[in-house]
Short mmCIF file of C-alpha atoms in Angstrom, two decimals:
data_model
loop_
_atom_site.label_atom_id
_atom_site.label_comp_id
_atom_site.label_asym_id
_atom_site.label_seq_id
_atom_site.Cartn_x
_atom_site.Cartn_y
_atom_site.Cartn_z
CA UNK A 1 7.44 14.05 -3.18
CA UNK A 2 6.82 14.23 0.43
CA UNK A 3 3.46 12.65 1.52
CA UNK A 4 1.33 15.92 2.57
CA UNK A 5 2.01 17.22 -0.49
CA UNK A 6 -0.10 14.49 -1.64
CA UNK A 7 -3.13 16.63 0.28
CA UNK A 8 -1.63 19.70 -0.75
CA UNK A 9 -2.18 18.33 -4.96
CA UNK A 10 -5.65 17.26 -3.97
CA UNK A 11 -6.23 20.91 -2.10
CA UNK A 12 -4.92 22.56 -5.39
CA UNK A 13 -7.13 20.99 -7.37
CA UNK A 14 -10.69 21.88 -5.53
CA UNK A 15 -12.06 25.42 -5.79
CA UNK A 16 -14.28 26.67 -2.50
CA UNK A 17 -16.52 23.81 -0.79
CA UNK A 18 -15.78 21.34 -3.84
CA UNK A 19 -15.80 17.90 -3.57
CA UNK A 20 -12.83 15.93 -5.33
CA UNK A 21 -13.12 12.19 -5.77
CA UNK A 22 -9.55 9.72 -6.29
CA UNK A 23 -10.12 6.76 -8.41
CA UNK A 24 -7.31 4.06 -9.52
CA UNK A 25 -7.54 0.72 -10.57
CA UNK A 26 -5.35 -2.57 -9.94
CA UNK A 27 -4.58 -5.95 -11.92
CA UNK A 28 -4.99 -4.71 -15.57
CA UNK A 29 -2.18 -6.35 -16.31
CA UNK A 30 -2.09 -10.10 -14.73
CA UNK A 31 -3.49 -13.26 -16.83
CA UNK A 32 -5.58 -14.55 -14.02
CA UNK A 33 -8.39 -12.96 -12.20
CA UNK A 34 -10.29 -9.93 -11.28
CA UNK A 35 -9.55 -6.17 -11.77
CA UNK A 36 -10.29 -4.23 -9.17
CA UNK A 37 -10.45 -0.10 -8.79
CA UNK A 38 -11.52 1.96 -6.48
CA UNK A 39 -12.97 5.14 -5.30
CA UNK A 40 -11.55 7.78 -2.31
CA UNK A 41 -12.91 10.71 -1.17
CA UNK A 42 -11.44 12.53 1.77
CA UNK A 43 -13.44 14.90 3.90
CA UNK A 44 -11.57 18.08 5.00
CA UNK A 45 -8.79 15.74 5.84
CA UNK A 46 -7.06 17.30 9.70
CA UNK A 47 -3.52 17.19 10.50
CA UNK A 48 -3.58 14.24 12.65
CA UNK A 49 -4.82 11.83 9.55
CA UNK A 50 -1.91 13.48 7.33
CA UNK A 51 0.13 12.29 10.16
CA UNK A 52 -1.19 8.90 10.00
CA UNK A 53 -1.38 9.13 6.41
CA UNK A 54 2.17 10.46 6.16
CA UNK A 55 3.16 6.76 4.08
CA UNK A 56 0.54 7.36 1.47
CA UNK A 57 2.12 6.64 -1.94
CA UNK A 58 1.60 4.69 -5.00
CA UNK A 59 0.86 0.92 -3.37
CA UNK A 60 3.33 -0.42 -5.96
CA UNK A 61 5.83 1.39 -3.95
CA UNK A 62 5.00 0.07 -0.75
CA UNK A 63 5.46 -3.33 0.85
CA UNK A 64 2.37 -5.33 1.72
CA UNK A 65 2.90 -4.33 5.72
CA UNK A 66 2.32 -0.81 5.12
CA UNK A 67 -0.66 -1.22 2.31
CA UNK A 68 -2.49 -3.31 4.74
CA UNK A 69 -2.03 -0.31 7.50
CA UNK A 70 -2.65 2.53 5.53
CA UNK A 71 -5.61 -0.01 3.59
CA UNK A 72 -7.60 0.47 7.42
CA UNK A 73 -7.14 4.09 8.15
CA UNK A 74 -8.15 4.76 4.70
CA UNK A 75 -11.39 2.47 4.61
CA UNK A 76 -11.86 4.42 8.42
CA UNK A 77 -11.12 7.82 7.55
CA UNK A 78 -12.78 8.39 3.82
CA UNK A 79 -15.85 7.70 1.80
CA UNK A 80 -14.79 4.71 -0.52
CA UNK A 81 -15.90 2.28 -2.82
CA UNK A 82 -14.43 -1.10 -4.07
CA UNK A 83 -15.61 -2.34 -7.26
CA UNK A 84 -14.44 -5.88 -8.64
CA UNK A 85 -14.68 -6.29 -12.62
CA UNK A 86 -14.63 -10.03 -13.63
CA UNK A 87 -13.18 -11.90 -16.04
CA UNK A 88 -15.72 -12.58 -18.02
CA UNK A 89 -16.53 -8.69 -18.33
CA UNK A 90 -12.80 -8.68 -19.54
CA UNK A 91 -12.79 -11.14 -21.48
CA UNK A 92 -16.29 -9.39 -23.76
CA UNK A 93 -14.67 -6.69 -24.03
CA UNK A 94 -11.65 -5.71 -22.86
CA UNK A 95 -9.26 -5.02 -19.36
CA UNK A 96 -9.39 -1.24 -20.06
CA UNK A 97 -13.13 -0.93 -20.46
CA UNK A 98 -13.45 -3.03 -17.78
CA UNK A 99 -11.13 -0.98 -15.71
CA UNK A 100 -13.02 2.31 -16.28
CA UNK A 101 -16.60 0.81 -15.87
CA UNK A 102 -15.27 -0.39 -12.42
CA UNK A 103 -13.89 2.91 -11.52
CA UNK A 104 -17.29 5.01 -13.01
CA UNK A 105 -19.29 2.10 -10.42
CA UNK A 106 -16.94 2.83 -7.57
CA UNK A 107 -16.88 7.50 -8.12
CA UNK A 108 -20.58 6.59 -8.81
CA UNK A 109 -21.19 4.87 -5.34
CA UNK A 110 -19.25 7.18 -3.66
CA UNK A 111 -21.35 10.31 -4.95
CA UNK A 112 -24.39 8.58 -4.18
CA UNK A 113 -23.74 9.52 -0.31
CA UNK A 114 -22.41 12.74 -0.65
CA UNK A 115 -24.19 16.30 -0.27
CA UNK A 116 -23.22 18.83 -2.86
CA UNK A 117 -22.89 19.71 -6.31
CA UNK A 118 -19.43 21.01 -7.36
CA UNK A 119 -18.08 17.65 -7.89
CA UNK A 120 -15.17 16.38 -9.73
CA UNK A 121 -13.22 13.30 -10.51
CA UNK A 122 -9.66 12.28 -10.97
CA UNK A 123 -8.55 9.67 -12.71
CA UNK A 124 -5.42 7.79 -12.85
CA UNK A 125 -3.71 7.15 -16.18
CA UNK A 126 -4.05 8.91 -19.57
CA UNK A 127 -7.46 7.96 -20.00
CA UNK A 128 -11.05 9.36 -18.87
CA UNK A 129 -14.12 7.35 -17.91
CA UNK A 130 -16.45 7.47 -20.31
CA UNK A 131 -19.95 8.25 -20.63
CA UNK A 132 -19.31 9.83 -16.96
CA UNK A 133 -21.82 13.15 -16.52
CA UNK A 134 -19.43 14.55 -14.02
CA UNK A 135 -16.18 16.54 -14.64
CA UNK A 136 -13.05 14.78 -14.60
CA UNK A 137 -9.65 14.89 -15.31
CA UNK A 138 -7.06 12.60 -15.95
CA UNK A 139 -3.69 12.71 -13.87
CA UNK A 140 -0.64 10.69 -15.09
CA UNK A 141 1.35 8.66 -12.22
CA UNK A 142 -1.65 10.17 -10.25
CA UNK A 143 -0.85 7.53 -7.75
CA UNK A 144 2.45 9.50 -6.45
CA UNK A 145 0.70 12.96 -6.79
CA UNK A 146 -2.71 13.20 -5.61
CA UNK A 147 -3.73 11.81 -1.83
CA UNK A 148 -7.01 10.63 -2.97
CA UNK A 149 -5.65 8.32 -6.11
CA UNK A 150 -3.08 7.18 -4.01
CA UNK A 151 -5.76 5.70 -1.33
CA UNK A 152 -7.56 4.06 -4.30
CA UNK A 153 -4.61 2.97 -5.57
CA UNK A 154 -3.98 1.30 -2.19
CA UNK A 155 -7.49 0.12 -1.43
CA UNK A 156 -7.71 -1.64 -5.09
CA UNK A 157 -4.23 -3.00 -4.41
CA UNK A 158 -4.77 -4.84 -1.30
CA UNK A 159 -7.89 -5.83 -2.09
CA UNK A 160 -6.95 -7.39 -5.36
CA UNK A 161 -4.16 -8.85 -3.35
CA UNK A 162 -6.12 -10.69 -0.71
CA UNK A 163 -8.71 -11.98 -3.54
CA UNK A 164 -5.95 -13.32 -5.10
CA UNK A 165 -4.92 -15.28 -2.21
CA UNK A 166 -8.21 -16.50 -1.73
CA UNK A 167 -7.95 -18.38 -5.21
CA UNK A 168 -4.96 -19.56 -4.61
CA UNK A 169 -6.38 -21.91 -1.65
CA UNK A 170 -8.94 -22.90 -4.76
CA UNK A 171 -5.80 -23.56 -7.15
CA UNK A 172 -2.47 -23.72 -5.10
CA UNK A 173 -0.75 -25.12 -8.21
CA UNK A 174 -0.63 -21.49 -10.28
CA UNK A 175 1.25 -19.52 -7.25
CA UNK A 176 -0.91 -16.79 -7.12
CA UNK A 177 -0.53 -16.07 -3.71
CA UNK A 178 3.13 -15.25 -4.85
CA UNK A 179 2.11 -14.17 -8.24
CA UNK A 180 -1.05 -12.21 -8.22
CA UNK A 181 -1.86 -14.06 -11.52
CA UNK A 182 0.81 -12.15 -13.15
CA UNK A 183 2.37 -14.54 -16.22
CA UNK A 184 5.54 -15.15 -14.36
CA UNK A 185 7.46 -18.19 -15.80
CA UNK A 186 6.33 -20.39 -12.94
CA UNK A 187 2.92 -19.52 -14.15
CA UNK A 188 3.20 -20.11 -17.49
CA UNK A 189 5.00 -23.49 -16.69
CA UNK A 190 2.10 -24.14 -14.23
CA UNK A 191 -0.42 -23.38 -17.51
CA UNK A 192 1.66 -25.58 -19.58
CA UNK A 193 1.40 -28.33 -16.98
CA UNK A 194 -2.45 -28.00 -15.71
CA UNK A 195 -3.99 -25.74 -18.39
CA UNK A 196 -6.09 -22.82 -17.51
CA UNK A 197 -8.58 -22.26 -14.97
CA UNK A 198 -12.00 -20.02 -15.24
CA UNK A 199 -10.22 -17.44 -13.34
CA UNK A 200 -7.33 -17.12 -16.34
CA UNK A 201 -8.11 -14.50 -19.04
CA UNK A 202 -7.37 -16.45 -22.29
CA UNK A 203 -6.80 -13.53 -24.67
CA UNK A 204 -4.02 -12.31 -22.73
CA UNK A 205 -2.99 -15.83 -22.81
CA UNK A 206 -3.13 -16.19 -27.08
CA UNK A 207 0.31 -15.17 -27.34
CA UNK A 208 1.70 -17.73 -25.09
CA UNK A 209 0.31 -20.92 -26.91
CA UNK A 210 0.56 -19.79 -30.54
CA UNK A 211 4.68 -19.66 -29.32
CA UNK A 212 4.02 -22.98 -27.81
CA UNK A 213 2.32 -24.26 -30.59
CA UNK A 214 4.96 -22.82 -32.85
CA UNK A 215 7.70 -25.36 -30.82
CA UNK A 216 6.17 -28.24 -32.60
#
C-alpha cells in the first residue's frame, strides 16, 4: 500500500469535522518488561507532512533508523500519548488487559486536549477497549492501513525499544538491548544461568521451567 493511502484510510473513515484517534500497542509478546501503546491523532494533516510522512508503515516493517525519524515528526506533528503498562499490572491480570487499559489511558489523554464531539477510535487488532464511552472500531493489521495506528504503532515501538535498552545497562547479562526481552534462546540460556529479574513476566515464563524441570 503506498504510504498516503495511509491518510487517505484515516480520511475514509471520518465523516465532516470528526476527529479520529490511532491507537496500537507494542511488547505483548516479550518475557521481560513493559508494554507500551500509544495514542495518535493527526490534525488536518497538509501535503508537506504526507511528504515527510511518506515512510509511515507498520514499525515492525521498518528498521530502527527510520522509526527513530518518523518517531520525531510524529511526536512534532500530532497530538499523542505514550502510556507504559508494567509488569506487575501484567502479571494481575493479564498482557491483553494490560494492553487495552494502556491504550484506553493513552485515546483518553489525547481527548482530554481536544475540542469537539464527533470522536472516534481505532484500534489495532481484533479486539476493542473495553469499558471505553467513545465509539470505536477495531482494524486488523491496522498498522499497514490506517496513518494514525501506524504512528502509534511507531511511537509505542521506539519507545518500548529505548526502555528496553535502558534495562539492559541495569542487567547486561539478558541481551535485551538485542532482544527486547523477547525469549530468544540466548535469553532463556541467560534465565537458566542467572534466573529472573523483576522486570521478567514469570507466567509467560511457566512453560519454560516445567520443560526444564521435566529434563531431570
Amino acid at each position: 500500500m503506498k504510504k498516503n493511502n495511509l491518510f487517505l484510510f484515516d480520511k475514509k473513515l471520518r465523516a465532516d469535522d470528526s476527529i479520529l484517534i490511532g491507537t496500537d500497542e507494542a511488547g505483548r509478546g516479550p518475557g521481560a518488561g513493559d508494554v507500551v501503546a500509544a495514542a495518535v491523532y493527526f490534525e488536518n494533516p497538509d501535503k508537506s507532512l504526507i511528504k515527510d510522512l511518506e515512510r509511515l508503515d507498520d514499525s515492525k516493517k521498518l528498521n530502527d533508523k527510520i522509526r527513530e525519524e518518523l518517531f520525531e515528526i510524529i511526536l512534532e506533528n500530532s497530538i499523542n500519548e505514550i502510556v507504559f503498562g508494567s509488569v506487575e499490572e501484567i502479571e494481575k491480570t493479564n498482557i491483553l488487559k494490560t494492553s487495552l487499559n494502556c491504550m484506553k489511558k493513552a485515546c483518553l489523554s489525547v481527548i482530554s486536549r481536544l475540542e469537539g464531539e464527533n470522536i472516534s477510535v481505532i484500534v489495532d487488532g481484533n479486539k476493542l477497549i473495553p469499558d471505553f464511552s467513545y465509539p470505536q472500531q477495531y482494524i486488523v493489521k491496522g498498522d499497514g492501513k490506517s496513518a494514525s495506528i501506524a504512528a502509534a504503532s511507531i511511537l509505542a515501538k521506539v519507545s518500548r525499544d529505548r526502555y528496553m535498552c535502558e534495562l539492559d545497562r541495569e542487567f547486561p547479562q539478558y541481551l535485551w538491548a538485542k532482544n527486547k526481552g523477547y525469549l530468544t534462546a540466548e535469553h532463556l540460556a541467560a534465565i537458566d544461568e542467572h534466573g529472573t529479574t523483576k522486570y521478567h513476566r514469570q507466567k509467560f515464563l511457566e512453560k519454560h521451567f516445567t520443560k526444564q524441570l521435566s529434563l531431570f
